[in-house]
Amino acid sequence: MEIHTLVNERFLQACRRQRTDVTPVWFMRQAGRYDPDYRKIRERHSLLDICAEPELCAEVTMMPVRKLGVDAAILFSDIMVPVGAMGLEFSIRENVGPVIAQPIRTKEDIENLRPFTPSEALPHVLTSIRVLRAELDIPLIGFTGGPFTLASYMIEGGPSRDYLQTKTMMVSRPDLWQTLMDKLADMVIHYGRAQVEAGASALQVFDSWVGSLSVDAFRKSVKPFMTRIFHELRKLDVPLIYFGVNTGELLGDFAETGANVIGVDWRVPLSRARARVGNQVALQGNFDPAMLFAPIDVIDKLAQDILDEGTATPGYVFNLGHGVKPSTDLGVLRHLVETVHAYTPRQTGQGAR
Amino acid sequence: MEIHTLVNERFLQACRRQRTDVTPVWFMRQAGRYDPDYRKIRERHSLLDICAEPELCAEVTMMPVRKLGVDAAILFSDIMVPVGAMGLEFSIRENVGPVIAQPIRTKEDIENLRPFTPSEALPHVLTSIRVLRAELDIPLIGFTGGPFTLASYMIEGGPSRDYLQTKTMMVSRPDLWQTLMDKLADMVIHYGRAQVEAGASALQVFDSWVGSLSVDAFRKSVKPFMTRIFHELRKLDVPLIYFGVNTGELLGDFAETGANVIGVDWRVPLSRARARVGNQVALQGNFDPAMLFAPIDVIDKLAQDILDEGTATPGYVFNLGHGVKPSTDLGVLRHLVETVHAYTPRQTGQGAR
């Protein structure tokens, strides 16, 4: 299989806090329901079908690259896919998310989870990555869920408002919690490694709901596992991104886990995020996806303000603060990419032309 | 009607940043489903029935005062009650929250909202407060919803994950947003004033979901209305509490609105909250309600750590970071009150005995 040379490396450069020609941009959930062609494919294929079909998965992954002009692709998949491969049955319910018929509650439930060998359990995902690596001339981001977020789905049985069962296990059965988190951390390490070996140029850990924890709880019950994960994945020498929402108070700890890039939601101004993470990591974010429904001049002004703040220090990747909403206008997203690429930020820590 | 002298003023003293004998404590949603007697009453009366029946409302309001030994009572009501009185029909759906059949979307919808005169629209609420003022010997906290949070229910039609319609109106129709927020701010001012005149000793504005906004959006689209509200309510000379979750980045702005006490969820350590709000306001919070499911020794340690941090500066009220969960054990809550009252914090900014 012929491998394309990456002709556009600005995403990787920004992750490494190197100078870039313009600020790189991609969007979380950039392959999704806002795109009429994606919706057409979803009429005939379920989300999990697409994940299981390498050609289809590669096609869906590349659609936003062609349409929007983003600087990175992200593998089309779902964070629950490897959890399914560990033996926990789940389905994806439309407008709800992952739903697990038999949530994890006991020692036995946790012991029954199978060890995870990516090449045996998910060969089609690795094939998708190889196909994409051969076709793309921009970096492909591989990803996994974060252990806390995965555990929350596994324990609650689906999305949750308060993570009550999850937090209850964490504090009342620290022995079970440790075992479950260790198994999930092992999975993340093996899966991340396999994705990079197949051709992913970076890895993002989506720990979307970890911001539901206090600083104290994060430090005691999650940070040690994240530190082990990033310590292992650092050996792969690709940028490692750690992302969650509502994580303003955790950013300093995030930067200590060994991740190279810290994702920031729209609640935290990037200058504050920078003060909390120090200068040894890059930042990614933090345009509120709801603001894509504003008039174009408001969108442009907000993007430019974010670019000014983000590029004040080397190491900044433009992104939304969370995934693209299904009702977003594709043309607005494309315009936003153009705005990001065209703008010369006021400060010149990065991206000066 | 005979009015009791308040024999326990430590809640008001802490709100005013005065020295207290021990740290005052109350719980958001302290009258609720965790209490078997409350559940028994709810078998025969809906939540809105209780709000409309002064004797019943007073009884439900006082139940946790007797059972838990808290230092303040909070009027049993719902933030949507005055919105109903403005002409917007709603119902409370169990385990969901307020549901509005005809959400507010147009100029006409907003114009159709009626001006709100508490004594005409909600005389039974004011009667409940008078009954409670006569029976209680601790302060009664009156409350209203914050305009943003109320607008979010009115526009979305119920609880929301992303407040997309609300934020869209905010940025794409600032004229409509201004009119709606002005009407809601007027309601909050009139309703707050009426509650204090009827006997409430403090007011809390529950702006639970305002933390979904960026700092920039809060400053442009919400802060001016909150500042007007607190400027007017300050004339009543009772402590004014401003509360929301996920508000870590907004705390400095909260302190500038004119509120006297800032509610803090469990994400923000109180020492950081204090650094952000300065020394002219009191703090309230911030025990994670999920941690009430931990073993008692873990609960005690966490409460003591919070007390050490909270009392480092004068002006601290112990509370949860959000409402009591329905599955909470009543005995655990009672124990927590005892722990708070019994503990001598390490620092002595407040509460030294």
XYZ file of C-alpha atoms in Angstrom:
706
model
C 0.000 0.000 0.000
C 1.450 3.351 -1.030
C 1.634 5.854 1.815
C 1.096 9.538 1.078
C 3.565 11.970 2.474
C 1.742 14.457 4.680
C 1.674 17.673 2.657
C -0.002 19.589 5.471
C 1.634 19.125 8.842
C 0.512 22.298 10.563
C -1.756 20.374 12.937
C 1.175 18.257 14.132
C 3.453 21.292 14.283
C 1.012 23.182 16.509
C 0.632 20.106 18.743
C 4.428 20.141 19.135
C 4.362 23.893 19.872
C 6.266 24.643 16.684
C 5.678 27.627 14.427
C 2.974 27.162 11.763
C 2.144 29.105 8.575
C -1.484 29.561 9.685
C -3.428 28.219 12.660
C -4.569 24.613 12.090
C -8.242 23.766 12.556
C -10.395 20.657 12.801
C -13.736 19.996 14.478
C -14.807 17.357 16.929
C -17.618 15.340 15.276
C -16.679 16.846 11.909
C -18.117 13.716 10.264
C -21.728 13.856 11.360
C -25.372 14.663 10.912
C -24.908 18.310 9.898
C -23.714 16.936 6.516
C -26.599 15.894 4.194
C -24.370 13.273 2.533
C -23.601 11.734 5.921
C -27.317 11.621 6.722
C -27.892 9.872 3.400
C -25.333 7.197 4.288
C -26.912 6.802 7.726
C -30.271 6.032 6.092
C -28.739 2.745 4.922
C -26.043 2.079 7.556
C -26.031 2.316 11.330
C -23.219 4.155 13.079
C -21.717 0.841 14.165
C -22.055 -0.569 10.623
C -19.936 2.303 9.351
C -17.327 1.658 12.054
C -17.149 -2.013 10.987
C -16.783 -1.380 7.227
C -13.298 -0.054 6.391
C -14.164 1.435 2.984
C -17.285 3.111 4.331
C -15.491 4.263 7.467
C -12.697 5.788 5.374
C -15.226 7.496 3.098
C -17.135 9.019 6.038
C -13.873 10.070 7.717
C -12.740 11.872 4.559
C -16.004 13.665 3.725
C -15.395 16.658 6.021
C -11.757 16.854 4.915
C -12.855 17.496 1.336
C -15.846 19.657 2.184
C -14.465 21.841 4.945
C -10.728 22.070 4.261
C -9.753 21.098 7.815
C -6.124 20.345 8.697
C -6.674 16.958 10.326
C -8.986 13.985 9.875
C -10.332 12.016 12.813
C -11.169 8.344 12.525
C -14.926 7.811 12.377
C -15.766 5.564 15.310
C -17.406 5.554 18.723
C -15.708 5.460 22.116
C -17.776 2.389 23.039
C -16.477 0.205 20.195
C -13.558 -1.298 22.186
C -15.799 -1.688 25.242
C -18.040 -3.881 23.098
C -14.939 -5.867 22.171
C -14.292 -6.377 25.904
C -17.585 -8.247 26.043
C -20.016 -5.575 27.208
C -22.975 -5.442 24.844
C -24.246 -1.999 23.941
C -26.283 -0.208 21.313
C -26.250 3.404 20.122
C -29.689 4.957 20.538
C -30.397 7.939 18.278
C -30.355 11.290 20.110
C -29.436 9.486 23.339
C -26.049 7.810 22.986
C -24.673 4.444 24.095
C -27.128 2.260 26.003
C -25.949 -0.815 27.922
C -28.494 -3.518 28.728
C -26.474 -5.028 31.617
C -24.577 -2.237 33.388
C -21.458 -3.096 35.396
C -22.136 -3.124 39.119
C -20.336 -6.057 40.781
C -16.885 -7.580 41.116
C -18.040 -10.403 38.858
C -19.216 -7.965 36.159
C -15.752 -6.421 36.132
C -13.955 -9.779 36.158
C -16.039 -10.886 33.188
C -14.625 -8.109 31.002
C -12.251 -9.674 28.487
C -8.687 -8.483 27.928
C -8.531 -6.512 24.726
C -6.245 -7.355 21.786
C -6.940 -4.786 19.055
C -5.678 -6.870 16.117
C -7.968 -9.740 17.083
C -10.938 -7.798 18.400
C -11.080 -4.861 15.986
C -9.072 -5.719 12.846
C -11.514 -3.704 10.686
C -10.728 -0.511 12.646
C -7.024 -0.981 12.006
C -7.763 -1.683 8.340
C -9.751 1.576 8.178
C -6.749 3.437 9.550
C -4.418 1.839 6.971
C -6.809 2.739 4.155
C -7.023 6.308 5.423
C -3.274 6.624 5.891
C -2.837 5.670 2.240
C -5.390 8.159 1.001
C -4.933 11.185 3.229
C -2.278 13.853 2.872
C -3.161 15.393 6.237
C -2.709 13.771 9.658
C -5.242 11.217 10.876
C -6.190 11.454 14.560
C -6.948 8.148 16.235
C -8.907 8.150 19.485
C -10.221 6.313 22.507
C -12.543 7.216 25.334
C -11.063 8.088 28.703
C -11.420 5.435 31.413
C -13.661 7.611 33.603
C -16.040 8.433 30.771
C -16.146 4.812 29.584
C -16.685 3.606 33.156
C -19.543 6.082 33.532
C -21.401 4.597 30.548
C -20.625 1.053 31.693
C -21.827 1.656 35.260
C -24.770 4.003 34.632
C -25.951 2.002 31.609
C -26.050 5.097 29.406
C -25.653 8.870 29.490
C -26.135 10.399 32.944
C -26.840 13.787 34.466
C -25.049 13.244 37.770
C -22.875 10.078 37.451
C -24.234 8.971 40.812
C -23.653 5.226 40.420
C -20.181 5.867 39.022
C -19.131 8.191 41.821
C -20.698 5.857 44.373
C -18.558 2.931 43.172
C -15.523 5.214 43.096
C -15.825 6.213 46.759
C -17.587 3.248 48.351
C -15.808 0.423 46.480
C -12.328 1.780 45.648
C -11.166 -1.838 45.135
C -13.682 -2.426 42.320
C -13.004 1.018 40.885
C -9.250 0.339 40.760
C -9.784 -2.981 38.968
C -12.180 -1.499 36.416
C -10.022 1.567 35.739
C -6.914 -0.601 35.367
C -8.662 -2.764 32.781
C -9.839 0.305 30.887
C -6.407 1.947 31.078
C -4.864 -1.249 29.622
C -7.410 -1.169 26.818
C -6.676 2.517 26.066
C -2.932 1.823 25.939
C -3.240 -1.216 23.668
C -5.817 0.394 21.429
C -3.908 3.671 21.150
C -0.700 1.832 20.314
C -2.423 -0.288 17.657
C -3.967 2.799 16.044
C -0.615 4.555 15.808
C 1.059 1.417 14.449
C -1.672 1.246 11.785
C -1.019 4.846 10.753
C -2.639 7.349 13.108
C -0.457 10.475 13.442
C -1.939 11.621 16.759
C -4.267 10.299 19.471
C -7.077 12.055 21.306
C -8.473 10.692 24.567
C -12.106 11.790 24.848
C -12.778 11.971 28.573
C -15.860 14.061 27.959
C -17.503 13.687 31.381
C -14.481 13.706 33.712
C -15.256 17.368 34.453
C -18.112 16.153 36.659
C -15.489 15.394 39.327
C -14.021 17.640 41.988
C -10.278 18.307 41.781
C -9.782 16.065 44.782
C -11.738 13.157 43.257
C -9.915 13.525 39.932
C -6.539 13.417 41.642
C -7.390 10.382 43.747
C -9.468 8.277 41.371
C -8.607 9.186 37.775
C -5.292 11.012 37.443
C -3.083 8.002 38.307
C -4.649 6.006 35.462
C -4.345 8.882 32.992
C -0.711 9.348 33.967
C -0.002 5.678 33.327
C -1.794 5.849 29.967
C 0.085 8.906 28.714
C 3.389 7.623 30.080
C 2.994 4.491 27.945
C 1.598 6.250 24.863
C 4.400 8.837 24.903
C 6.718 6.061 23.701
C 4.882 6.202 20.350
C 6.151 9.741 19.741
C 2.862 11.137 18.372
C 0.931 14.068 19.897
C -1.453 12.989 22.662
C -4.553 15.127 23.224
C -6.618 14.994 26.425
C -10.139 16.418 26.177
C -13.194 16.869 28.387
C -15.892 19.470 29.061
C -16.350 21.384 32.333
C -12.691 20.742 33.095
C -11.623 24.304 33.946
C -10.445 23.362 37.441
C -8.654 20.226 36.208
C -6.513 21.798 33.482
C -3.400 22.101 35.636
C -3.680 18.434 36.560
C -4.365 17.498 32.931
C -1.049 19.081 31.973
C 0.701 16.902 34.560
C -0.646 13.616 33.134
C 1.826 13.596 30.253
C -0.631 14.642 27.506
C 0.902 16.979 24.906
C -2.239 18.898 23.997
C -5.054 19.897 26.352
C -8.582 20.357 24.971
C -10.509 23.292 26.423
C -14.269 23.851 26.286
C -15.763 27.327 25.675
C -16.196 28.106 29.369
C -12.494 28.752 29.975
C -10.888 31.708 28.169
C -7.698 30.408 26.508
C -5.522 32.913 28.380
C -6.741 31.427 31.673
C -6.286 27.899 30.331
C -2.722 28.776 29.360
C -1.972 30.153 32.818
C -3.177 26.865 34.328
C -1.407 24.401 32.019
C 1.975 26.157 31.760
C 4.092 26.338 28.609
C 4.995 22.683 28.059
C 1.721 21.651 26.387
C -0.353 22.896 23.448
C -4.006 23.956 23.718
C -6.957 22.988 21.528
C -10.416 24.619 21.404
C -12.569 26.507 22.313
C -15.329 27.959 20.120
C -18.803 27.303 21.606
C -20.562 25.059 19.026
C -23.815 26.904 19.798
C -22.229 30.115 18.520
C -22.239 28.626 14.989
C -25.895 29.717 14.986
C -24.924 33.392 15.336
C -24.757 35.856 12.400
C -21.551 35.492 10.357
C -20.011 38.745 11.608
C -20.479 37.598 15.219
C -18.897 34.232 14.369
C -15.912 35.902 12.707
C -15.335 38.282 15.612
C -15.526 35.458 18.164
C -13.149 33.264 16.123
C -10.673 36.117 15.800
C -10.782 36.855 19.533
C -10.123 33.167 20.238
C -7.263 33.135 17.711
C -5.701 36.202 19.326
C -5.822 34.535 22.724
C -4.847 31.058 21.550
C -1.818 32.090 19.531
C -0.373 34.339 22.224
C 1.807 31.346 23.161
C 3.192 28.728 20.721
C 1.048 25.605 20.453
C -2.563 26.235 19.531
C -5.072 24.201 17.470
C -8.412 25.817 16.635
C -11.429 23.611 17.362
C -14.863 23.795 18.907
C -15.217 23.341 22.645
C -17.311 20.192 22.004
C -18.768 18.349 18.995
C -20.522 19.927 15.991
C -24.319 20.066 16.574
C -26.402 18.096 14.029
C -28.359 21.235 13.027
C -25.216 23.197 12.126
C -24.999 24.673 8.624
C -22.218 23.080 6.580
C -21.514 26.379 4.829
C -20.959 28.108 8.171
C -18.418 25.476 9.194
C -16.584 25.863 5.883
C -16.593 29.642 6.327
C -15.155 29.248 9.832
C -12.236 27.195 8.483
C -11.546 29.964 5.941
C -11.712 32.611 8.658
C -9.233 30.711 10.833
C -6.821 30.209 7.934
C -7.107 33.797 6.687
C -6.731 35.609 10.001
C -3.409 37.010 11.139
C -3.572 37.024 14.922
C -2.570 40.173 16.764
C 0.018 38.381 18.857
C 2.753 36.412 17.229
C 3.608 33.514 19.518
C 2.440 31.246 16.673
C 0.910 31.658 13.265
C 2.499 34.918 12.215
C 2.904 35.087 8.472
C -49.796 36.979 63.772
C -47.049 36.605 66.333
C -43.545 36.739 64.856
C -40.824 34.623 66.407
C -37.527 36.253 67.144
C -34.793 34.430 65.274
C -32.936 32.473 67.930
C -30.368 31.203 65.455
C -28.901 33.891 63.230
C -25.629 32.237 62.300
C -26.726 31.775 58.686
C -27.383 35.519 58.325
C -24.187 36.366 60.197
C -22.083 34.249 57.828
C -23.835 35.797 54.814
C -22.794 39.192 56.212
C -19.235 37.935 56.758
C -19.589 38.257 60.521
C -18.154 35.880 63.073
C -20.362 32.874 63.955
C -20.282 30.387 66.866
C -20.174 27.424 64.453
C -20.423 27.231 60.667
C -24.043 27.443 59.476
C -25.382 24.741 57.165
C -28.433 24.150 55.009
C -28.980 22.031 51.895
C -30.393 22.905 48.515
C -33.510 20.721 48.010
C -33.500 19.879 51.715
C -37.261 19.308 51.434
C -37.442 16.470 48.950
C -37.764 12.866 47.968
C -34.949 11.547 50.164
C -37.388 12.029 53.090
C -39.961 9.191 53.402
C -42.492 11.598 54.946
C -42.128 13.929 51.982
C -42.702 11.003 49.623
C -45.838 10.120 51.575
C -47.195 13.648 51.136
C -46.339 13.519 47.416
C -48.474 10.390 47.033
C -51.502 12.599 47.673
C -50.318 16.028 46.449
C -48.409 17.155 43.374
C -45.418 19.448 43.749
C -47.480 22.379 42.465
C -50.373 21.497 44.819
C -47.976 21.820 47.746
C -46.754 25.192 46.467
C -50.380 26.411 46.248
C -51.439 25.293 49.766
C -49.891 27.527 52.453
C -50.326 25.123 55.378
C -48.955 22.205 53.382
C -46.137 24.311 51.933
C -45.158 25.488 55.423
C -45.258 21.930 56.735
C -43.032 20.618 53.922
C -40.654 23.572 54.308
C -40.256 22.854 58.030
C -39.803 19.081 57.830
C -36.034 19.185 57.153
C -35.558 21.912 59.756
C -36.866 19.572 62.470
C -35.262 16.416 61.105
C -31.823 17.661 60.117
C -31.118 20.589 62.440
C -30.141 22.943 59.603
C -29.598 26.648 60.249
C -31.925 28.005 57.565
C -35.212 26.996 55.954
C -35.891 27.534 52.263
C -39.397 28.117 50.967
C -40.737 25.014 49.237
C -41.560 26.097 45.689
C -40.385 25.758 42.099
C -38.577 28.353 40.003
C -41.276 28.029 37.317
C -44.170 29.083 39.590
C -43.931 32.822 38.748
C -43.387 32.019 35.058
C -46.733 30.216 35.147
C -48.208 33.377 36.671
C -46.837 35.318 33.680
C -49.119 33.235 31.482
C -46.808 30.458 30.282
C -48.379 27.091 30.969
C -46.080 24.381 32.251
C -46.154 21.099 34.106
C -43.559 19.363 36.274
C -42.769 15.919 34.886
C -41.366 13.434 37.403
C -37.626 12.779 36.937
C -37.532 15.302 34.082
C -38.398 18.768 35.365
C -40.520 21.603 33.988
C -42.096 20.935 30.588
C -43.646 23.743 28.540
C -46.189 22.843 25.882
C -45.753 26.077 23.882
C -42.117 27.224 24.141
C -41.293 30.900 23.608
C -39.794 31.517 20.178
C -41.204 34.726 18.665
C -41.612 38.405 19.447
C -45.329 37.764 19.923
C -44.674 34.941 22.421
C -42.590 37.347 24.492
C -45.100 40.203 24.197
C -47.852 37.868 25.393
C -46.123 37.328 28.746
C -48.096 39.171 31.397
C -46.536 41.627 33.846
C -46.225 39.998 37.235
C -47.758 41.365 40.431
C -46.913 38.899 43.223
C -49.748 39.849 45.577
C -52.314 39.267 42.831
C -50.699 36.358 41.010
C -49.260 34.341 43.907
C -50.980 35.426 47.143
C -50.737 31.846 48.503
C -46.921 31.919 48.242
C -46.810 35.112 50.280
C -49.219 33.564 52.783
C -46.910 30.542 53.067
C -44.020 32.857 53.864
C -46.051 34.677 56.548
C -47.064 31.349 58.113
C -43.440 30.207 58.100
C -42.142 33.488 59.502
C -44.503 33.061 62.433
C -43.480 29.494 63.118
C -39.737 29.440 62.430
C -37.019 30.605 64.771
C -34.360 30.321 62.052
C -34.135 32.439 58.891
C -36.348 31.618 55.919
C -34.698 31.884 52.495
C -36.982 33.029 49.686
C -35.941 32.356 46.104
C -36.468 32.895 42.414
C -34.917 31.434 39.279
C -32.321 33.466 37.418
C -33.497 35.035 34.147
C -31.105 32.959 32.013
C -32.182 29.663 33.571
C -35.879 30.587 33.352
C -35.443 31.736 29.741
C -33.750 28.417 28.930
C -36.785 26.431 30.118
C -39.173 28.829 28.388
C -37.322 28.697 25.054
C -36.198 25.041 25.008
C -39.547 23.811 26.354
C -37.864 21.838 29.136
C -34.479 20.773 30.440
C -31.710 20.867 27.837
C -28.247 19.450 27.339
C -26.845 22.267 25.222
C -29.268 25.250 25.448
C -28.998 25.570 21.683
C -32.298 27.400 21.066
C -31.610 29.711 24.000
C -28.111 30.620 22.872
C -29.332 30.980 19.297
C -31.940 33.556 20.329
C -29.319 35.284 22.479
C -26.896 35.823 19.603
C -29.133 35.937 16.547
C -32.025 37.958 18.002
C -30.483 40.185 20.688
C -33.580 42.421 20.487
C -35.899 39.576 21.526
C -33.415 38.383 24.129
C -33.254 41.851 25.708
C -37.040 42.099 25.904
C -37.424 38.633 27.426
C -34.598 39.108 29.934
C -35.963 42.519 30.944
C -39.387 41.012 31.629
C -37.835 38.207 33.663
C -35.578 40.605 35.569
C -38.644 42.699 36.463
C -40.387 39.576 37.682
C -37.390 38.554 39.812
C -37.223 42.018 41.396
C -40.947 42.196 42.168
C -41.110 38.627 43.404
C -37.985 38.935 45.535
C -39.253 42.145 47.100
C -42.657 40.626 47.852
C -41.050 37.588 49.493
C -38.903 39.744 51.754
C -41.872 41.968 52.645
C -43.803 38.809 53.581
C -41.010 37.658 55.884
C -38.125 36.065 53.987
C -34.796 36.852 55.695
C -32.628 36.204 52.616
C -33.075 35.547 48.886
C -31.338 33.027 46.654
C -31.356 33.381 42.867
C -31.076 29.903 41.351
C -29.392 30.446 37.987
C -28.525 26.767 37.791
C -27.690 26.594 34.068
C -25.964 29.947 33.492
C -22.621 28.101 33.694
C -23.306 26.810 30.186
C -22.183 30.222 28.896
C -18.724 31.476 28.044
C -17.436 34.396 30.104
C -17.913 36.654 27.108
C -21.545 35.569 26.574
C -22.327 35.945 30.291
C -20.922 39.469 30.345
C -22.781 40.588 27.236
C -26.116 38.825 27.613
C -26.770 38.062 31.291
C -24.611 40.124 33.647
C -26.352 43.477 32.963
C -29.698 41.966 33.992
C -28.249 40.335 37.117
C -26.620 43.619 38.078
C -29.940 45.456 37.758
C -31.679 42.750 39.816
C -29.184 42.804 42.677
C -28.957 46.611 42.620
C -32.719 46.773 43.212
C -32.890 43.923 45.722
C -30.016 45.355 47.777
C -32.458 48.047 48.950
C -34.238 45.325 50.963
C -31.171 44.867 53.159
C -31.282 41.056 53.264
C -28.480 38.743 52.066
C -28.699 37.979 48.345
C -27.267 34.649 47.165
C -26.391 33.927 43.514
C -26.047 30.251 42.601
C -25.331 28.142 39.525
C -23.349 25.026 38.582
C -20.332 24.935 36.248
C -19.739 28.596 37.062
C -16.034 28.429 37.955
C -15.037 30.921 35.262
C -17.905 33.275 36.100
C -17.310 33.664 39.839
C -15.401 36.935 39.526
C -18.231 38.390 37.467
C -20.818 36.993 39.895
C -19.143 38.959 42.692
C -19.494 42.141 40.618
C -23.279 41.779 40.161
C -24.050 43.000 43.670
C -24.907 39.616 45.192
C -23.709 39.213 48.808
C -23.142 35.459 48.756
C -21.838 33.381 45.843
C -22.839 29.722 45.556
C -20.050 27.389 44.420
C -20.451 23.862 43.029
C -18.049 21.035 43.963
C -15.789 21.555 40.951
C -14.152 24.707 42.310
C -12.069 24.380 45.478
C -13.237 27.096 47.882
C -9.751 28.629 48.092
C -9.830 29.211 44.319
C -13.385 30.512 44.523
C -12.291 32.953 47.225
C -9.382 34.184 45.099
C -11.814 34.878 42.249
C -14.597 36.620 44.188
C -12.452 38.785 46.478
C -13.245 39.537 50.124
C -16.455 41.558 49.807
C -18.825 38.587 49.423
C -19.516 35.385 51.336
C -19.280 31.887 49.798
C -21.749 29.010 50.003
C -21.147 25.354 49.083
C -19.556 23.064 47.943
C -19.891 19.406 49.006
C -20.553 17.124 45.988
C -24.046 15.634 46.635
C -22.802 12.349 45.116
C -20.246 12.076 47.929
C -23.125 11.526 50.380
C -22.988 7.932 49.110
C -19.427 7.468 50.409
C -18.572 5.744 53.728
C -19.107 8.002 56.763
C -15.390 8.486 57.441
C -14.873 9.671 53.848
C -17.815 12.070 54.194
C -16.467 13.473 57.452
C -12.969 13.989 56.038
C -14.321 15.725 52.942
C -16.620 17.973 55.012
C -13.740 18.912 57.304
C -11.462 19.740 54.376
C -14.191 21.944 52.914
C -14.735 23.624 56.297
C -11.010 24.315 56.619
C -10.961 25.942 53.199
C -14.303 27.740 53.512
C -13.638 29.315 56.886
C -10.150 30.570 56.005
C -11.851 33.902 55.250
C -14.902 35.326 57.062
C -18.213 34.594 55.319
C -18.874 30.940 54.676
C -22.104 28.882 54.625
C -21.796 25.097 54.343
C -24.046 23.575 51.675
C -23.946 21.015 48.898
C -22.730 22.076 45.464
C -26.203 21.269 44.066
C -29.469 19.749 45.339
C -29.837 16.660 47.551
C -30.292 13.508 45.406
C -33.592 11.634 45.983
C -31.743 8.420 46.924
C -29.757 10.117 49.714
C -30.010 8.617 53.210
C -31.699 10.984 55.659
C -29.463 9.760 58.477
C -26.348 10.652 56.491
C -27.618 14.194 55.941
C -28.372 14.564 59.659
C -24.903 13.261 60.476
C -23.356 15.781 58.086
C -25.106 18.655 59.867
C -23.700 17.376 63.171
C -20.218 17.088 61.677
C -20.353 20.666 60.380
C -21.558 22.015 63.721
C -19.079 19.980 65.766
C -15.925 20.657 63.752
C -13.478 23.353 64.755
C -11.809 24.431 61.517
C -8.048 24.663 61.447
C -8.076 28.272 60.315
C -9.919 30.864 62.296
C -11.211 33.439 59.828
C -14.697 32.374 60.955
C -16.241 29.808 63.217
C -13.547 29.569 65.864
C -14.988 28.603 69.218
